[in-house]
mmCIF file of C-alpha atoms in Angstrom:
data_model
loop_
_atom_site.group_PDB
_atom_site.id
_atom_site.type_symbol
_atom_site.label_atom_id
_atom_site.label_comp_id
_atom_site.label_asym_id
_atom_site.label_seq_id
_atom_site.Cartn_x
_atom_site.Cartn_y
_atom_site.Cartn_z
ATOM 1 C CA UNK A 303 0.045 0.078 0.131
ATOM 2 C CA UNK A 304 1.463 3.249 -1.127
ATOM 3 C CA UNK A 305 0.011 5.157 1.762
ATOM 4 C CA UNK A 306 1.773 2.888 4.240
ATOM 5 C CA UNK A 307 5.028 3.185 3.132
ATOM 6 C CA UNK A 308 7.545 5.514 5.189
ATOM 7 C CA UNK A 309 9.118 7.349 2.101
ATOM 8 C CA UNK A 310 8.464 8.550 -1.261
ATOM 9 C CA UNK A 311 9.614 9.905 -4.308
ATOM 10 C CA UNK A 312 7.684 11.931 -6.912
ATOM 11 C CA UNK A 313 7.471 12.607 -10.793
ATOM 12 C CA UNK A 314 4.669 13.718 -13.162
ATOM 13 C CA UNK A 315 2.156 12.063 -15.384
ATOM 14 C CA UNK A 316 4.320 12.608 -18.492
ATOM 15 C CA UNK A 317 7.624 11.569 -17.083
ATOM 16 C CA UNK A 318 9.114 8.208 -17.340
ATOM 17 C CA UNK A 319 7.575 5.035 -15.966
ATOM 18 C CA UNK A 320 10.961 3.882 -14.771
ATOM 19 C CA UNK A 321 10.576 5.719 -11.708
ATOM 20 C CA UNK A 322 7.826 3.701 -10.568
ATOM 21 C CA UNK A 323 9.884 0.594 -10.899
ATOM 22 C CA UNK A 324 12.704 1.946 -9.157
ATOM 23 C CA UNK A 325 10.327 2.851 -6.111
ATOM 24 C CA UNK A 326 8.724 -0.499 -6.136
ATOM 25 C CA UNK A 327 12.048 -2.321 -6.201
ATOM 26 C CA UNK A 328 13.330 -0.264 -3.172
ATOM 27 C CA UNK A 329 10.206 -0.335 -1.098
ATOM 28 C CA UNK A 330 9.291 3.383 -1.255
ATOM 29 C CA UNK A 331 6.012 4.839 -2.309
ATOM 30 C CA UNK A 332 5.782 6.554 -5.913
ATOM 31 C CA UNK A 333 3.476 9.573 -6.368
ATOM 32 C CA UNK A 334 2.451 11.459 -9.575
ATOM 33 C CA UNK A 335 1.176 14.938 -10.309
ATOM 34 C CA UNK A 336 0.342 17.051 -13.207
ATOM 35 C CA UNK A 337 2.823 18.472 -15.523
ATOM 36 C CA UNK A 338 5.046 21.333 -14.012
ATOM 37 C CA UNK A 339 7.331 21.183 -11.065
ATOM 38 C CA UNK A 340 5.241 22.770 -8.523
ATOM 39 C CA UNK A 341 3.129 19.677 -8.312
ATOM 40 C CA UNK A 342 6.184 17.789 -7.236
ATOM 41 C CA UNK A 343 7.149 20.340 -4.726
ATOM 42 C CA UNK A 344 3.496 20.472 -3.547
ATOM 43 C CA UNK A 345 3.511 16.769 -2.480
ATOM 44 C CA UNK A 346 5.871 17.785 0.360
ATOM 45 C CA UNK A 347 3.215 19.418 1.803
ATOM 46 C CA UNK A 348 0.238 17.159 0.753
ATOM 47 C CA UNK A 349 1.892 14.150 2.492
ATOM 48 C CA UNK A 350 3.579 15.176 5.537
ATOM 49 C CA UNK A 351 3.260 11.678 7.341
ATOM 50 C CA UNK A 352 5.601 10.245 4.590
ATOM 51 C CA UNK A 353 9.247 11.420 4.229
ATOM 52 C CA UNK A 354 10.179 12.985 0.585
ATOM 53 C CA UNK A 355 13.338 11.436 -0.863
ATOM 54 C CA UNK A 356 13.278 13.293 -4.037
ATOM 55 C CA UNK A 357 11.469 13.936 -7.329
ATOM 56 C CA UNK A 358 12.111 14.481 -11.066
ATOM 57 C CA UNK A 359 10.417 15.142 -14.251
ATOM 58 C CA UNK A 360 11.035 14.713 -17.856
ATOM 59 C CA UNK A 361 12.105 18.465 -18.490
ATOM 60 C CA UNK A 362 15.337 17.834 -16.534
ATOM 61 C CA UNK A 363 14.085 19.122 -13.246
ATOM 62 C CA UNK A 364 15.141 17.353 -9.973
ATOM 63 C CA UNK A 365 14.484 18.139 -6.332
ATOM 64 C CA UNK A 366 16.326 16.336 -3.498
ATOM 65 C CA UNK A 367 14.894 16.380 -0.186
ATOM 66 C CA UNK A 368 12.574 19.021 0.795
ATOM 67 C CA UNK A 369 14.891 22.251 1.533
ATOM 68 C CA UNK A 370 14.528 23.786 -1.567
ATOM 69 C CA UNK A 371 10.867 23.112 -2.958
ATOM 70 C CA UNK A 372 11.522 23.769 -6.750
ATOM 71 C CA UNK A 373 13.990 22.598 -9.564
ATOM 72 C CA UNK A 374 17.444 22.605 -7.658
ATOM 73 C CA UNK A 375 20.112 21.845 -10.129
ATOM 74 C CA UNK A 376 23.139 22.686 -7.386
ATOM 75 C CA UNK A 377 22.015 19.692 -5.123
ATOM 76 C CA UNK A 378 21.328 17.411 -8.004
ATOM 77 C CA UNK A 379 24.697 18.326 -9.230
ATOM 78 C CA UNK A 380 26.187 17.549 -6.092
ATOM 79 C CA UNK A 381 24.486 14.287 -5.715
ATOM 80 C CA UNK A 382 25.556 12.830 -9.258
ATOM 81 C CA UNK A 383 29.151 13.931 -8.482
ATOM 82 C CA UNK A 384 29.010 12.149 -5.320
ATOM 83 C CA UNK A 385 27.435 8.943 -7.235
ATOM 84 C CA UNK A 386 30.154 9.387 -9.711
ATOM 85 C CA UNK A 387 32.859 9.304 -6.787
ATOM 86 C CA UNK A 388 31.604 6.550 -5.302
ATOM 87 C CA UNK A 389 31.238 4.220 -8.496
ATOM 88 C CA UNK A 390 34.989 5.372 -9.415
ATOM 89 C CA UNK A 391 35.967 3.803 -6.162
ATOM 90 C CA UNK A 392 34.497 0.606 -6.997
ATOM 91 C CA UNK A 393 36.229 0.811 -10.412
ATOM 92 C CA UNK A 394 32.969 1.597 -12.496
ATOM 93 C CA UNK A 395 31.218 4.890 -13.737
ATOM 94 C CA UNK A 396 28.047 6.238 -14.050
ATOM 95 C CA UNK A 397 27.536 4.984 -17.439
ATOM 96 C CA UNK A 398 28.377 1.377 -16.446
ATOM 97 C CA UNK A 399 25.642 1.970 -13.533
ATOM 98 C CA UNK A 400 23.193 2.932 -16.188
ATOM 99 C CA UNK A 401 23.487 0.048 -18.091
ATOM 100 C CA UNK A 402 23.013 -2.092 -15.098
ATOM 101 C CA UNK A 403 19.941 -0.167 -14.281
ATOM 102 C CA UNK A 404 18.543 -0.715 -17.788
ATOM 103 C CA UNK A 405 19.402 -4.374 -17.783
ATOM 104 C CA UNK A 406 17.690 -5.038 -14.365
ATOM 105 C CA UNK A 407 14.344 -2.703 -15.296
ATOM 106 C CA UNK A 408 14.343 -2.506 -18.979
ATOM 107 C CA UNK A 409 15.764 -0.018 -21.562
ATOM 108 C CA UNK A 410 13.570 3.317 -21.621
ATOM 109 C CA UNK A 411 13.657 6.089 -24.204
ATOM 110 C CA UNK A 412 11.963 9.402 -24.082
ATOM 111 C CA UNK A 413 11.274 12.080 -26.567
ATOM 112 C CA UNK A 414 9.176 15.149 -26.784
ATOM 113 C CA UNK A 415 7.512 16.121 -29.970
ATOM 114 C CA UNK A 416 6.210 19.711 -30.131
ATOM 115 C CA UNK A 417 3.767 21.260 -32.842
ATOM 116 C CA UNK A 418 3.634 24.993 -33.008
ATOM 117 C CA UNK A 419 0.078 26.393 -33.866
ATOM 118 C CA UNK A 420 0.318 30.251 -33.832
ATOM 119 C CA UNK A 421 -2.735 32.729 -33.379
ATOM 120 C CA UNK A 422 -6.430 32.106 -32.990
ATOM 121 C CA UNK A 423 -6.285 29.648 -35.695
ATOM 122 C CA UNK A 424 -3.673 27.745 -34.130
ATOM 123 C CA UNK A 425 -5.398 27.765 -30.797
ATOM 124 C CA UNK A 426 -8.477 26.435 -32.481
ATOM 125 C CA UNK A 427 -6.503 23.645 -34.274
ATOM 126 C CA UNK A 428 -4.973 22.314 -31.040
ATOM 127 C CA UNK A 429 -8.161 22.429 -29.313
ATOM 128 C CA UNK A 430 -9.639 20.412 -32.506
ATOM 129 C CA UNK A 431 -6.849 17.847 -32.293
ATOM 130 C CA UNK A 432 -7.677 17.083 -28.495
ATOM 131 C CA UNK A 433 -11.194 16.717 -29.056
ATOM 132 C CA UNK A 434 -10.599 14.355 -31.998
ATOM 133 C CA UNK A 435 -8.342 12.219 -29.601
ATOM 134 C CA UNK A 436 -11.244 11.984 -27.225
ATOM 135 C CA UNK A 437 -13.917 11.478 -29.599
ATOM 136 C CA UNK A 438 -11.991 9.112 -31.859
ATOM 137 C CA UNK A 439 -9.188 7.829 -29.755
ATOM 138 C CA UNK A 440 -6.306 5.807 -31.621
ATOM 139 C CA UNK A 441 -7.127 1.811 -31.743
ATOM 140 C CA UNK A 442 -3.162 1.151 -32.360
ATOM 141 C CA UNK A 443 0.100 3.317 -32.083
ATOM 142 C CA UNK A 444 2.804 1.985 -34.230
ATOM 143 C CA UNK A 445 0.938 -1.134 -34.699
ATOM 144 C CA UNK A 446 0.449 -1.956 -31.268
ATOM 145 C CA UNK A 447 -3.019 -1.978 -29.608
ATOM 146 C CA UNK A 448 -3.888 0.746 -27.273
ATOM 147 C CA UNK A 449 -4.888 -0.744 -24.056
ATOM 148 C CA UNK A 450 -5.682 2.020 -21.498
ATOM 149 C CA UNK A 451 -6.549 5.699 -21.804
ATOM 150 C CA UNK A 452 -6.285 8.318 -19.073
ATOM 151 C CA UNK A 453 -8.339 11.358 -19.467
ATOM 152 C CA UNK A 454 -7.156 14.007 -17.175
ATOM 153 C CA UNK A 455 -9.858 16.520 -18.214
ATOM 154 C CA UNK A 456 -12.406 14.097 -17.717
ATOM 155 C CA UNK A 457 -10.699 12.483 -14.624
ATOM 156 C CA UNK A 458 -11.249 8.887 -15.738
ATOM 157 C CA UNK A 459 -9.302 6.069 -16.758
ATOM 158 C CA UNK A 460 -10.405 3.704 -19.405
ATOM 159 C CA UNK A 461 -9.168 0.120 -19.569
ATOM 160 C CA UNK A 462 -9.938 -1.039 -23.028
ATOM 161 C CA UNK A 463 -9.126 -4.646 -22.389
ATOM 162 C CA UNK A 464 -11.993 -4.899 -19.728
ATOM 163 C CA UNK A 465 -14.072 -1.977 -20.619
ATOM 164 C CA UNK A 466 -13.724 -0.834 -16.889
ATOM 165 C CA UNK A 467 -13.708 2.861 -16.085
ATOM 166 C CA UNK A 468 -12.193 4.322 -12.844
ATOM 167 C CA UNK A 469 -11.709 7.924 -11.699
ATOM 168 C CA UNK A 470 -8.445 9.743 -11.705
ATOM 169 C CA UNK A 471 -7.630 11.345 -8.345
ATOM 170 C CA UNK A 472 -5.799 14.506 -9.618
ATOM 171 C CA UNK A 473 -7.076 17.896 -10.487
ATOM 172 C CA UNK A 474 -8.581 18.384 -14.033
ATOM 173 C CA UNK A 475 -6.069 19.098 -16.883
ATOM 174 C CA UNK A 476 -6.125 18.952 -20.573
ATOM 175 C CA UNK A 477 -4.192 15.687 -20.701
ATOM 176 C CA UNK A 478 -4.598 12.419 -22.413
ATOM 177 C CA UNK A 479 -2.276 9.608 -22.049
ATOM 178 C CA UNK A 480 -2.434 6.477 -24.067
ATOM 179 C CA UNK A 481 -0.792 3.081 -23.216
ATOM 180 C CA UNK A 482 -0.250 0.333 -25.798
ATOM 181 C CA UNK A 483 0.341 -3.433 -25.539
ATOM 182 C CA UNK A 484 3.959 -3.239 -25.839
ATOM 183 C CA UNK A 485 4.655 -0.840 -23.080
ATOM 184 C CA UNK A 486 4.696 2.427 -24.956
ATOM 185 C CA UNK A 487 3.241 5.550 -23.249
ATOM 186 C CA UNK A 488 2.345 8.617 -25.250
ATOM 187 C CA UNK A 489 0.676 11.775 -23.882
ATOM 188 C CA UNK A 490 -0.584 14.757 -25.637
ATOM 189 C CA UNK A 491 -1.581 18.127 -24.111
ATOM 190 C CA UNK A 492 -1.587 21.806 -25.169
ATOM 191 C CA UNK A 493 1.376 23.879 -23.877
ATOM 192 C CA UNK A 494 0.218 26.128 -21.091
ATOM 193 C CA UNK A 495 3.029 28.631 -21.922
ATOM 194 C CA UNK A 496 3.432 28.613 -25.715
ATOM 195 C CA UNK A 497 1.341 28.276 -28.802
ATOM 196 C CA UNK A 498 2.040 24.322 -28.949
ATOM 197 C CA UNK A 499 0.564 20.769 -28.755
ATOM 198 C CA UNK A 500 3.163 18.634 -26.973
ATOM 199 C CA UNK A 501 3.427 14.888 -27.566
ATOM 200 C CA UNK A 502 5.553 13.102 -24.804
ATOM 201 C CA UNK A 503 6.722 9.616 -26.104
ATOM 202 C CA UNK A 504 8.049 6.954 -23.761
ATOM 203 C CA UNK A 505 8.903 3.423 -25.120
ATOM 204 C CA UNK A 506 10.619 0.438 -23.290
ATOM 205 C CA UNK A 507 12.257 -2.904 -24.286
ATOM 206 C CA UNK A 508 14.007 -5.655 -22.540
ATOM 207 C CA UNK A 509 17.336 -5.145 -24.944
ATOM 208 C CA UNK A 510 19.032 -2.178 -26.140
#
């Protein structure tokens, strides 16, 4: 049970699924928030009964401990230096350790694709794209069947294999996430600050 674990790490709904696997393996809770680092920092306050270890998101933001409740490159840089020194003392390296992690949990690759849609017409196009995804979601992506859809605007999860619908326990946001049978995760959302629609792609495989 995630609530009964003493410590937790945090991420966002558009970030790598690998973090959940790491948390499960180390016996700590894993929590997700909406896109934006403020949601990770907010979890420190939201879950005072659990110790916050750290958090990270796909846009290269890291927060170690709860002293600086925002992206903190200084602490993250110090930590990676300590890791590198520790591994060097064992005759290894950060690269070699990363390969060990991949071999244990699977190889993960992420990419972000942004489409610029300027002006009023662009805003209407972005709205139309998101509406189309909701009304006629893809049945397959890259040849793999879509097995689950998370709709954060309507706050529901649809399991396409069972037809079961369950609620999402996060604030409403215009985000759609598609999960495929082969382990891929594709999220779509309009940018909150730029005239863009963004696609966050995560794929995984047992071998490189």
